Amino acid sequence: MPNHRSGAGDPARTLRLLWRQPEESPRRGPRPGRSLDDIVTAAVELADAEGLDAVTMRAVAQAVGVAPMTLYTYVPGKAELLDLMLDHCYSRMPRPDRSGEPWRARVAALAAENRELFHAHPWAAEVSTSRPPLGPGLMAKYEYELRAFDGTGLDDVRRDAALTYVLDFVRAAARSAAEVRLARQQDSWSDEQWWAANGPLLAQVLDEQRYPTAVRVGAAAGSAQHAAYSPDHAYEFGLARVLDGLGVLIDGARTG
Amino acid sequence: MPNHRSGAGDPARTLRLLWRQPEESPRRGPRPGRSLDDIVTAAVELADAEGLDAVTMRAVAQAVGVAPMTLYTYVPGKAELLDLMLDHCYSRMPRPDRSGEPWRARVAALAAENRELFHAHPWAAEVSTSRPPLGPGLMAKYEYELRAFDGTGLDDVRRDAALTYVLDFVRAAARSAAEVRLARQQDSWSDEQWWAANGPLLAQVLDEQRYPTAVRVGAAAGSAQHAAYSPDHAYEFGLARVLDGLGVLIDGARTG
DNA sequence: CTCGTACTGCGTACGATGTACAATGTACGG
DNA sequence: CCGTACATTGTACATCGTACGCAGTACGAG
């Protein structure tokens, strides 16, 4: 049950790694057999295929074909590797030019691109970055995404806050989606089996007298979405609310 | 680096634990020396005081004064303990009657109450619940919070979606706040020291030609908030946007 | 009362993980 | 050509969750 946390260790060292600034050493001794990118790429592929829990130093080492401890000549530790993995994914996100479109379309597209990021790399939503990995990928992403608010009239401080707001929403939705996916797979039970096993106790305990609203709303939401929770529905609903909320700030009162 | 995940194991067993339904056994053998609540309370206090990483089975056992393996007579495993800890905190949240207030005030108060939850129990935002712990605390919370949308005209499905939307926002903001707090404490460096150490490399690498918007906006946001990121500001900004977004849905076009 | 049985409590131990450390080998600079 | 800095790696340790089995205890049936 590892708590995958990034951003530890010496920040300056991490920055140099992110920007691929080699140490200024006199270049002596044997040449490295692999590159930093080899390690990062292997780690990302492993995380994509088998989840963050599968990303152990030993497993990454095996994937790149070296002994476990050899990784530590490329990376100070696992936290830094996670930073590099994140920045790697950020740097590979698509950034099409949308300067002609209205801000709502641009922000919706921005959200969709981030949603796709978390779809391709579900682990990226789990990694807790005590400090964001200030690498080239994050910078390119930040630069690109800020431009989505061009022409909105937002000042710089509000623009940053608005972007944070959108990104946090997408990340939260992605986390919920990942949690649902995990729950569905970890117990092989279908929803029907689950209800058959737990229905009796739930019926006894979810007293309609005590929780009238909760029971009614939960049942309505569950049956409408054919599941206890629908990540897609939550995303669509939330995005509409995000855009409307920004719309009030940007356009004044106007519905979407 | 434990990945604190709840919701594993037999869901029916977990449900019985959450609702404190004793096994229907013939009650033979020695009486338990502690209660389930003893364990849960100790675990919560430990998590509050020293963070989720400090919540190891051994540490909890020591806190309640038993051997580590003894915990497993009360709880099937650590995942279930986390479920119980969450539900315990939910059940103790304040739920004042706000039926007289307008929906914006009620939803803002709901958000503030959840923010306070994560302030008192920062670990609660980190726990990833593959399935939410459907216990009495969560039910009471859900029932109470749904009532905040009474009189808004939202149908049950939208009401559930709206609540999820608000709660996800508060949780995301709390996560960000906790990450900042962690970053500030784990490297004892002040922001000034950090900039002194990393400024030169950052200045070299954060090219204003390449990232004009990012550098400008980042600087503006940083100096306005006297920090690279201000959780309080992000919360205030986000909450206003959340309320405006819901306002468009509920009241039609109208600014806050 | 007696005894089997179900239960609590827990000591030991195992596998997994991140990584510290020191030994070994290699290739470049003087 | 040789010293030195570096890449590589085997071993080892601390920490974690928890499986397993034994010892002791108290209730119900006889």
Coordinates of C-alpha atoms (C1' of nucleotides) in Angstrom, one line a residue:
Chain A
M1 CA 0.0 0.0 0.0
P2 CA 2.5 2.6 -1.0
N3 CA 1.7 6.2 -0.6
H4 CA 3.1 7.5 -3.9
R5 CA 4.5 10.8 -3.0
S6 CA 6.7 13.0 -5.2
G7 CA 8.8 16.1 -4.5
A8 CA 11.1 14.9 -1.8
G9 CA 14.8 15.3 -1.6
D10 CA 17.0 18.2 -2.9
P11 CA 14.8 20.4 -5.0
A12 CA 17.7 21.8 -7.0
R13 CA 18.8 18.4 -8.0
T14 CA 15.3 17.5 -9.0
L15 CA 15.1 20.7 -11.1
R16 CA 18.3 19.8 -12.9
L17 CA 17.0 16.3 -13.6
L18 CA 13.7 17.7 -14.9
W19 CA 15.4 20.0 -17.3
R20 CA 18.0 17.4 -18.2
Q21 CA 20.9 19.6 -17.1
P22 CA 23.9 17.3 -16.8
E23 CA 26.1 17.7 -13.7
E24 CA 29.1 19.8 -14.6
S25 CA 31.5 17.0 -13.8
P26 CA 34.7 16.4 -15.9
R27 CA 33.0 13.3 -17.4
R28 CA 35.2 10.5 -16.2
G29 CA 34.6 6.9 -15.8
P30 CA 32.4 4.5 -17.7
R31 CA 29.5 5.8 -19.8
P32 CA 26.0 5.1 -18.5
G33 CA 24.5 2.2 -20.2
R34 CA 21.0 3.7 -20.3
S35 CA 19.6 7.1 -20.4
L36 CA 17.3 8.9 -17.9
D37 CA 14.6 8.8 -20.5
D38 CA 14.9 5.0 -20.7
I39 CA 14.1 4.8 -17.0
V40 CA 11.3 7.3 -17.1
T41 CA 9.7 5.7 -20.2
A42 CA 9.8 2.3 -18.7
A43 CA 8.3 3.5 -15.4
V44 CA 5.5 5.3 -17.3
E45 CA 4.7 2.2 -19.4
L46 CA 4.7 0.1 -16.2
A47 CA 2.4 2.5 -14.5
D48 CA 0.0 2.6 -17.5
A49 CA -0.1 -1.1 -17.8
E50 CA -0.3 -2.3 -14.2
G51 CA -1.0 0.7 -12.0
L52 CA 1.1 2.8 -9.6
D53 CA 1.5 -0.1 -7.2
A54 CA 3.4 -2.0 -9.8
V55 CA 6.0 0.8 -10.1
T56 CA 8.6 -0.5 -7.7
M57 CA 12.2 0.2 -8.1
R58 CA 12.8 -3.5 -8.7
A59 CA 10.2 -3.7 -11.3
V60 CA 11.4 -0.6 -13.2
A61 CA 14.9 -1.9 -13.0
Q62 CA 13.9 -5.2 -14.5
A63 CA 12.0 -3.4 -17.2
V64 CA 15.1 -1.5 -18.3
G65 CA 17.3 -4.5 -17.8
V66 CA 19.5 -3.4 -14.9
A67 CA 19.9 -4.3 -11.3
P68 CA 17.6 -2.5 -8.9
M69 CA 20.3 -0.4 -7.3
T70 CA 21.5 0.8 -10.7
L71 CA 18.5 3.1 -10.9
Y72 CA 20.0 5.2 -8.2
T73 CA 22.8 6.3 -10.5
Y74 CA 20.1 7.9 -12.7
V75 CA 17.6 9.1 -10.1
P76 CA 18.1 10.1 -6.5
G77 CA 15.0 8.2 -5.4
K78 CA 11.5 7.1 -6.2
A79 CA 10.0 10.5 -5.4
E80 CA 12.1 12.1 -8.1
L81 CA 11.2 9.4 -10.5
L82 CA 7.5 10.1 -10.0
D83 CA 8.2 13.8 -10.7
L84 CA 9.9 12.9 -13.9
M85 CA 7.1 10.6 -14.9
L86 CA 4.6 13.3 -14.4
D87 CA 6.5 15.9 -16.3
H88 CA 7.1 13.3 -19.1
C89 CA 3.4 12.8 -19.5
Y90 CA 2.7 16.6 -19.4
S91 CA 5.2 17.2 -22.1
R92 CA 3.5 14.7 -24.5
M93 CA 0.0 16.2 -24.2
P94 CA -1.4 17.6 -27.5
R95 CA -1.6 21.3 -27.6
P96 CA -3.6 22.3 -30.8
D97 CA -4.0 25.9 -31.6
R98 CA -7.5 27.1 -30.6
S99 CA -6.9 30.8 -30.7
G100 CA -9.9 31.3 -33.1
E101 CA -12.4 29.7 -30.8
P102 CA -14.5 31.3 -28.0
W103 CA -13.2 30.9 -24.5
R104 CA -15.9 28.3 -23.5
A105 CA -14.8 26.0 -26.3
R106 CA -11.2 26.5 -25.4
V107 CA -11.7 25.8 -21.7
A108 CA -13.9 22.8 -22.5
A109 CA -11.1 21.5 -24.8
L110 CA -8.5 22.1 -22.1
A111 CA -10.6 20.1 -19.7
A112 CA -11.0 17.3 -22.2
E113 CA -7.3 17.1 -22.9
N114 CA -6.6 16.8 -19.2
R115 CA -9.4 14.2 -18.9
E116 CA -7.7 12.3 -21.7
L117 CA -4.4 12.6 -19.8
F118 CA -5.9 10.9 -16.8
H119 CA -7.6 8.3 -19.0
A120 CA -4.3 7.3 -20.5
H121 CA -2.4 7.6 -17.2
P122 CA -4.8 7.0 -14.4
W123 CA -2.0 6.9 -11.9
A124 CA -1.2 10.5 -12.7
A125 CA -4.3 11.6 -10.7
E126 CA -3.1 9.6 -7.6
V127 CA 0.4 10.9 -7.3
S128 CA 0.4 13.5 -4.6
T129 CA 2.9 16.2 -5.6
S130 CA 3.9 18.1 -2.5
R131 CA 5.4 20.5 -4.9
P132 CA 4.5 20.4 -8.6
P133 CA 7.4 19.2 -10.8
L134 CA 8.5 22.4 -12.3
G135 CA 9.9 20.9 -15.5
P136 CA 9.6 21.6 -19.2
G137 CA 6.4 19.5 -19.5
L138 CA 4.6 21.3 -16.8
M139 CA 5.8 24.7 -18.0
A140 CA 4.6 24.0 -21.6
K141 CA 1.3 22.8 -20.2
Y142 CA 0.9 25.8 -18.0
E143 CA 1.8 28.2 -20.8
Y144 CA -0.6 26.5 -23.2
E145 CA -3.5 26.3 -20.8
L146 CA -3.2 29.8 -19.6
R147 CA -3.7 30.9 -23.2
A148 CA -7.2 29.4 -23.2
F149 CA -8.2 32.4 -21.2
D150 CA -6.9 34.9 -23.7
G151 CA -9.5 37.5 -24.4
T152 CA -11.5 36.8 -21.4
G153 CA -10.4 40.0 -19.7
L154 CA -9.3 38.2 -16.6
D155 CA -6.3 39.7 -14.9
D156 CA -3.2 37.5 -14.3
V157 CA -4.1 36.5 -10.8
R158 CA -7.6 35.5 -11.7
R159 CA -6.4 33.8 -14.8
D160 CA -4.2 31.6 -12.7
A161 CA -6.9 30.9 -10.2
A162 CA -9.4 30.0 -12.9
L163 CA -7.0 27.5 -14.5
T164 CA -6.3 25.9 -11.1
Y165 CA -10.0 25.7 -10.6
V166 CA -10.6 23.9 -13.9
L167 CA -7.6 21.6 -13.5
D168 CA -8.6 20.6 -9.9
F169 CA -12.1 19.8 -11.1
V170 CA -10.8 17.5 -13.9
R171 CA -8.4 15.8 -11.5
A172 CA -11.0 15.2 -8.9
A173 CA -13.3 13.7 -11.5
A174 CA -10.5 11.5 -12.8
R175 CA -9.8 10.3 -9.3
S176 CA -13.4 9.4 -8.8
A177 CA -13.4 7.5 -12.1
A178 CA -10.3 5.7 -11.2
E179 CA -11.7 4.7 -7.8
V180 CA -14.8 3.3 -9.4
R181 CA -12.7 1.4 -12.0
L182 CA -10.6 0.0 -9.2
A183 CA -13.6 -1.1 -7.1
R184 CA -15.2 -2.8 -10.1
Q185 CA -12.1 -4.8 -10.8
Q186 CA -10.8 -5.6 -7.3
D187 CA -13.8 -7.4 -6.2
S188 CA -14.8 -9.4 -9.2
W189 CA -18.4 -9.0 -8.0
S190 CA -20.8 -7.4 -10.4
D191 CA -23.1 -4.8 -9.1
E192 CA -25.9 -7.3 -9.0
Q193 CA -23.9 -9.7 -6.9
W194 CA -22.9 -6.9 -4.6
W195 CA -26.5 -5.9 -4.1
A196 CA -27.5 -9.5 -3.5
A197 CA -24.9 -9.9 -0.8
N198 CA -25.4 -6.6 0.9
G199 CA -29.0 -5.7 0.1
P200 CA -30.5 -7.3 3.1
L201 CA -28.3 -5.6 5.6
L202 CA -28.5 -2.3 3.7
A203 CA -32.3 -2.5 3.6
Q204 CA -32.3 -3.1 7.4
V205 CA -30.0 -0.3 8.1
L206 CA -30.8 2.4 5.6
D207 CA -34.0 3.4 7.3
E208 CA -36.2 5.6 5.2
Q209 CA -37.4 7.2 8.4
R210 CA -34.0 8.2 9.4
Y211 CA -32.5 9.0 6.0
P212 CA -35.5 9.9 3.8
T213 CA -33.7 12.3 1.5
A214 CA -30.6 10.2 1.2
V215 CA -32.5 7.0 0.4
R216 CA -34.7 8.6 -2.2
V217 CA -32.0 10.6 -3.9
G218 CA -29.5 7.7 -3.8
A219 CA -32.1 5.4 -5.4
A220 CA -32.9 8.0 -8.1
A221 CA -29.3 8.7 -8.9
G222 CA -28.4 5.1 -8.9
S223 CA -31.2 4.0 -11.2
A224 CA -30.8 6.9 -13.5
Q225 CA -27.1 6.1 -14.0
H226 CA -27.5 2.3 -14.0
A227 CA -24.9 2.3 -11.3
A228 CA -24.2 3.8 -7.8
Y229 CA -22.0 6.4 -9.4
S230 CA -21.4 7.3 -13.0
P231 CA -18.0 9.1 -13.6
D232 CA -19.1 10.2 -17.1
H233 CA -22.2 11.8 -15.8
A234 CA -20.4 13.5 -13.0
Y235 CA -17.8 14.9 -15.4
E236 CA -20.4 16.3 -17.8
F237 CA -22.4 17.8 -15.0
G238 CA -19.4 19.3 -13.4
L239 CA -17.9 20.7 -16.5
A240 CA -21.1 22.5 -17.3
R241 CA -21.1 24.0 -13.8
V242 CA -17.5 25.0 -14.1
L243 CA -18.1 26.8 -17.4
D244 CA -21.2 28.5 -16.1
G245 CA -19.3 29.6 -13.0
L246 CA -16.5 31.0 -15.0
G247 CA -19.1 32.5 -17.3
V248 CA -20.5 34.6 -14.6
L249 CA -17.1 36.0 -13.8
I250 CA -16.1 36.5 -17.4
D251 CA -19.2 37.5 -19.3
G252 CA -21.3 38.7 -16.4
A253 CA -24.7 37.1 -16.0
R254 CA -25.4 34.8 -18.9
T255 CA -26.4 31.2 -19.1
G256 CA -24.5 28.6 -21.1
Chain B
M1 CA 5.3 5.4 1.3
P2 CA 2.1 3.6 2.0
N3 CA -0.8 4.1 -0.4
H4 CA -3.6 4.4 2.0
R5 CA -6.5 2.7 0.4
S6 CA -9.7 1.7 1.9
G7 CA -12.6 -0.5 0.9
A8 CA -10.9 -3.8 0.4
G9 CA -12.0 -7.2 1.7
D10 CA -15.5 -8.5 2.2
P11 CA -17.9 -5.7 1.7
A12 CA -20.6 -7.3 3.8
R13 CA -18.2 -7.7 6.7
T14 CA -17.2 -4.1 6.4
L15 CA -20.8 -3.0 6.4
R16 CA -21.5 -4.9 9.6
L17 CA -18.5 -3.3 11.2
L18 CA -19.6 0.2 10.1
W19 CA -23.0 -0.3 11.5
R20 CA -21.7 -2.0 14.6
Q21 CA -23.7 -5.1 13.9
P22 CA -22.2 -7.8 16.1
E23 CA -21.7 -11.2 14.6
E24 CA -24.6 -13.5 15.4
S25 CA -22.3 -15.9 17.2
P26 CA -23.3 -17.7 20.5
R27 CA -20.9 -15.3 22.4
R28 CA -18.5 -17.8 23.8
G29 CA -14.9 -17.3 25.0
P30 CA -13.3 -14.4 26.7
R31 CA -14.7 -10.9 26.4
P32 CA -12.8 -8.5 24.3
G33 CA -10.6 -6.2 26.3
R34 CA -11.2 -3.2 24.1
S35 CA -13.9 -2.0 21.9
L36 CA -14.0 -1.3 18.2
D37 CA -14.4 2.3 19.0
D38 CA -11.3 2.3 21.2
I39 CA -9.3 1.2 18.1
V40 CA -10.9 3.6 15.7
T41 CA -10.6 6.5 18.1
A42 CA -6.9 5.8 18.7
A43 CA -6.3 5.5 15.0
V44 CA -8.0 8.8 14.3
E45 CA -6.1 10.6 17.0
L46 CA -2.8 9.2 15.7
A47 CA -3.6 10.3 12.2
D48 CA -4.6 13.7 13.3
A49 CA -1.5 14.2 15.4
E50 CA 1.2 12.6 13.1
G51 CA -0.4 12.0 9.7
L52 CA -1.6 9.0 7.8
D53 CA 1.9 7.6 7.5
A54 CA 2.1 7.2 11.2
V55 CA -1.0 5.1 11.2
T56 CA 0.6 1.7 11.2
M57 CA -1.0 -1.3 12.7
R58 CA 1.8 -1.5 15.2
A59 CA 1.5 2.1 16.2
V60 CA -2.3 1.9 16.6
A61 CA -1.9 -1.3 18.7
Q62 CA 0.6 0.5 20.9
A63 CA -1.8 3.4 21.3
V64 CA -4.6 1.1 22.5
G65 CA -2.2 -1.0 24.6
V66 CA -2.3 -4.3 22.9
A67 CA 0.0 -6.4 20.7
P68 CA -0.1 -5.6 17.0
M69 CA -1.8 -8.8 15.9
T70 CA -4.6 -8.2 18.4
L71 CA -6.0 -5.5 16.2
Y72 CA -7.0 -8.2 13.8
T73 CA -9.6 -9.6 16.2
Y74 CA -11.4 -6.3 15.9
V75 CA -10.8 -5.4 12.3
P76 CA -10.2 -7.5 9.3
G77 CA -7.4 -5.3 8.0
K78 CA -6.0 -1.9 7.6
A79 CA -8.3 -1.0 4.7
E80 CA -11.4 -1.6 6.9
L81 CA -9.8 0.4 9.7
L82 CA -9.5 3.4 7.3
D83 CA -13.2 3.0 6.3
L84 CA -14.1 3.1 10.0
M85 CA -11.9 6.1 10.7
L86 CA -13.6 8.0 7.8
D87 CA -17.1 7.1 8.9
H88 CA -16.2 8.0 12.5
C89 CA -15.1 11.5 11.4
Y90 CA -18.2 12.0 9.2
S91 CA -20.5 11.0 12.1
R92 CA -19.0 13.8 14.3
M93 CA -19.4 16.7 11.9
P94 CA -21.7 19.4 13.1
R95 CA -25.0 19.6 11.3
P96 CA -26.8 22.8 12.4
D97 CA -30.2 23.5 11.0
R98 CA -30.1 26.0 8.2
S99 CA -33.5 25.5 6.8
G100 CA -34.3 29.1 7.0
E101 CA -31.4 30.4 5.0
P102 CA -31.2 30.8 1.2
W103 CA -29.5 28.0 -0.8
R104 CA -26.3 29.9 -1.4
A105 CA -25.7 30.3 2.3
R106 CA -26.6 26.7 2.9
V107 CA -24.2 25.4 0.3
A108 CA -21.5 27.8 1.3
A109 CA -21.9 26.5 4.9
L110 CA -21.8 22.9 3.7
A111 CA -18.6 23.6 2.0
A112 CA -17.1 25.3 5.0
E113 CA -18.1 22.4 7.2
N114 CA -16.3 20.0 4.9
R115 CA -13.3 22.3 4.7
E116 CA -13.2 22.3 8.5
L117 CA -13.4 18.5 8.4
F118 CA -10.3 18.4 6.3
H119 CA -8.6 21.0 8.4
A120 CA -9.1 18.9 11.5
H121 CA -8.3 15.6 9.7
P122 CA -6.0 16.4 6.8
W123 CA -5.5 12.7 6.2
A124 CA -9.1 12.3 5.3
A125 CA -8.6 14.0 2.0
E126 CA -5.7 11.6 1.2
V127 CA -7.5 8.3 1.8
S128 CA -8.6 6.9 -1.5
T129 CA -11.9 5.1 -1.0
S130 CA -12.4 2.7 -3.9
R131 CA -15.9 2.5 -2.5
P132 CA -17.2 5.0 -0.1
P133 CA -17.7 3.6 3.5
L134 CA -21.5 3.3 3.5
G135 CA -21.8 3.7 7.3
P136 CA -24.0 5.7 9.6
G137 CA -21.6 8.7 9.5
L138 CA -21.6 8.9 5.7
M139 CA -25.4 8.4 5.6
A140 CA -26.0 11.1 8.1
K141 CA -23.7 13.4 6.2
Y142 CA -25.3 12.6 2.9
E143 CA -28.8 13.1 4.3
Y144 CA -27.9 16.4 5.9
E145 CA -26.0 17.8 2.9
L146 CA -28.6 16.9 0.4
R147 CA -31.0 19.0 2.4
A148 CA -28.9 22.1 1.6
F149 CA -30.5 21.9 -1.9
D150 CA -34.1 21.9 -0.6
G151 CA -36.1 24.4 -2.4
T152 CA -33.8 24.8 -5.3
G153 CA -36.0 22.9 -7.7
L154 CA -33.3 20.5 -8.6
D155 CA -34.6 17.0 -9.3
D156 CA -33.0 14.1 -7.3
V157 CA -30.5 13.2 -9.9
R158 CA -29.2 16.8 -10.3
R159 CA -29.3 17.2 -6.6
D160 CA -26.9 14.3 -6.1
A161 CA -24.7 15.5 -8.9
A162 CA -24.6 19.0 -7.5
L163 CA -23.6 17.7 -4.0
T164 CA -20.9 15.6 -5.5
Y165 CA -19.6 18.6 -7.4
V166 CA -19.4 20.7 -4.3
L167 CA -17.8 18.0 -2.2
D168 CA -15.2 17.2 -4.9
F169 CA -14.3 20.8 -5.0
V170 CA -13.7 21.1 -1.3
R171 CA -11.8 17.9 -1.2
A172 CA -9.5 19.0 -4.1
A173 CA -8.9 22.3 -2.4
A174 CA -8.1 20.5 0.9
R175 CA -5.7 18.2 -0.9
S176 CA -3.8 21.1 -2.4
A177 CA -3.7 22.8 1.0
A178 CA -2.3 19.7 2.6
E179 CA 0.3 19.3 -0.1
V180 CA 1.5 22.9 0.5
R181 CA 1.6 22.4 4.2
L182 CA 3.6 19.2 3.7
A183 CA 6.0 20.9 1.3
R184 CA 6.6 23.7 3.8
Q185 CA 7.4 21.4 6.6
Q186 CA 9.3 18.6 4.9
D187 CA 12.1 20.8 3.6
S188 CA 12.7 23.2 6.4
W189 CA 13.5 25.7 3.7
S190 CA 11.6 29.0 3.7
D191 CA 10.4 30.3 0.4
E192 CA 13.2 32.7 0.4
Q193 CA 15.8 30.0 0.9
W194 CA 14.2 28.0 -1.8
W195 CA 14.3 30.8 -4.3
A196 CA 17.9 31.5 -3.4
A197 CA 18.9 28.0 -4.1
N198 CA 16.8 27.5 -7.2
G199 CA 16.4 30.9 -8.6
P200 CA 19.5 30.9 -10.8
L201 CA 18.6 27.6 -12.5
L202 CA 14.9 28.7 -12.8
A203 CA 15.9 32.0 -14.3
Q204 CA 18.0 30.3 -16.9
V205 CA 15.4 27.7 -17.7
L206 CA 12.2 29.7 -17.5
D207 CA 12.8 31.5 -20.7
E208 CA 10.4 34.5 -21.1
Q209 CA 10.6 33.9 -24.9
R210 CA 9.4 30.4 -24.6
Y211 CA 6.9 30.7 -21.8
P212 CA 5.8 34.4 -21.9
T213 CA 2.4 33.9 -20.4
A214 CA 3.4 31.4 -17.8
V215 CA 6.3 33.5 -16.5
R216 CA 4.2 36.6 -16.4
V217 CA 1.1 35.0 -14.8
G218 CA 3.2 32.9 -12.4
A219 CA 5.0 36.0 -11.2
A220 CA 1.8 38.0 -10.8
A221 CA 0.0 35.2 -8.9
G222 CA 3.0 34.5 -6.8
S223 CA 3.6 38.1 -5.7
A224 CA -0.1 38.8 -5.2
Q225 CA -0.4 35.8 -2.8
H226 CA 3.0 36.2 -1.2
A227 CA 3.6 32.6 -2.1
A228 CA 3.7 30.4 -5.1
Y229 CA 0.3 29.1 -4.2
S230 CA -2.3 30.2 -1.7
P231 CA -4.7 27.5 -0.6
D232 CA -7.0 30.1 1.0
H233 CA -7.2 32.2 -2.1
A234 CA -7.8 29.1 -4.3
Y235 CA -10.6 28.1 -2.0
E236 CA -12.3 31.5 -1.9
F237 CA -12.1 31.8 -5.7
G238 CA -13.2 28.3 -6.3
L239 CA -16.2 28.5 -3.9
A240 CA -17.4 31.7 -5.6
R241 CA -17.2 29.9 -9.0
V242 CA -19.0 26.8 -7.6
L243 CA -21.8 28.9 -6.3
D244 CA -22.1 30.9 -9.5
G245 CA -22.1 27.7 -11.6
L246 CA -24.9 26.2 -9.5
G247 CA -26.7 29.6 -9.6
V248 CA -27.0 29.4 -13.3
L249 CA -28.5 26.0 -13.0
I250 CA -30.8 26.9 -10.1
D251 CA -31.8 30.5 -10.6
G252 CA -31.1 30.9 -14.2
A253 CA -28.8 33.8 -15.2
R254 CA -28.0 35.8 -12.1
T255 CA -24.7 36.8 -10.7
G256 CA -23.7 36.2 -7.1
Chain C
dC1 C1' -19.3 -29.5 38.3
dT2 C1' -17.0 -30.8 34.0
dC3 C1' -15.5 -30.5 29.6
dG4 C1' -15.5 -29.2 24.8
dT5 C1' -15.5 -25.3 22.0
dA6 C1' -15.3 -20.9 20.4
dC7 C1' -13.2 -17.0 21.1
dT8 C1' -9.4 -13.4 22.6
dG9 C1' -4.6 -12.3 22.7
dC10 C1' -0.2 -12.5 20.7
dG11 C1' 4.8 -14.2 19.5
dT12 C1' 6.9 -15.5 15.5
dA13 C1' 7.7 -15.1 10.9
dC14 C1' 7.3 -14.1 5.8
dG15 C1' 7.3 -11.4 1.7
dA16 C1' 7.5 -6.9 -0.2
dT17 C1' 9.5 -2.4 -0.4
dG18 C1' 12.9 1.7 -0.5
dT19 C1' 17.5 2.4 -0.2
dA20 C1' 22.3 2.7 2.5
dC21 C1' 26.8 0.9 1.8
dA22 C1' 30.9 -1.0 0.1
dA23 C1' 33.1 -3.7 -3.4
dT24 C1' 34.2 -4.2 -8.3
dG25 C1' 35.2 -2.9 -12.7
dT26 C1' 35.9 0.7 -16.4
dA27 C1' 37.5 4.5 -19.1
dC28 C1' 39.1 9.1 -19.3
dG29 C1' 42.6 13.0 -18.0
dG30 C1' 47.0 14.2 -16.6
Chain D
dC1 C1' 50.3 4.8 -18.0
dC2 C1' 48.2 5.3 -14.0
dG3 C1' 45.1 7.5 -10.6
dT4 C1' 40.6 8.8 -10.1
dA5 C1' 35.8 9.4 -10.7
dC6 C1' 32.1 7.1 -12.0
dA7 C1' 28.7 3.1 -13.3
dT8 C1' 27.1 -1.1 -11.7
dT9 C1' 25.6 -4.2 -8.4
dG10 C1' 25.2 -7.8 -4.3
dT11 C1' 24.1 -7.7 0.3
dA12 C1' 21.7 -6.1 4.0
dC13 C1' 18.5 -3.5 6.9
dA14 C1' 14.4 -1.2 8.6
dT15 C1' 9.6 -1.0 8.1
dC16 C1' 5.2 -2.5 6.6
dG17 C1' 0.8 -5.6 6.5
dT18 C1' -0.5 -9.8 7.9
dA19 C1' -0.7 -15.4 7.8
dC20 C1' -0.3 -18.9 11.1
dG21 C1' -0.5 -21.4 15.2
dC22 C1' -0.4 -21.7 20.1
dA23 C1' -2.0 -20.5 24.8
dG24 C1' -5.4 -19.2 27.7
dT25 C1' -10.3 -18.2 29.0
dA26 C1' -15.2 -18.3 29.7
dC27 C1' -19.7 -19.9 28.3
dG28 C1' -23.1 -23.7 27.3
dA29 C1' -24.3 -28.5 27.4
dG30 C1' -24.1 -32.8 29.8

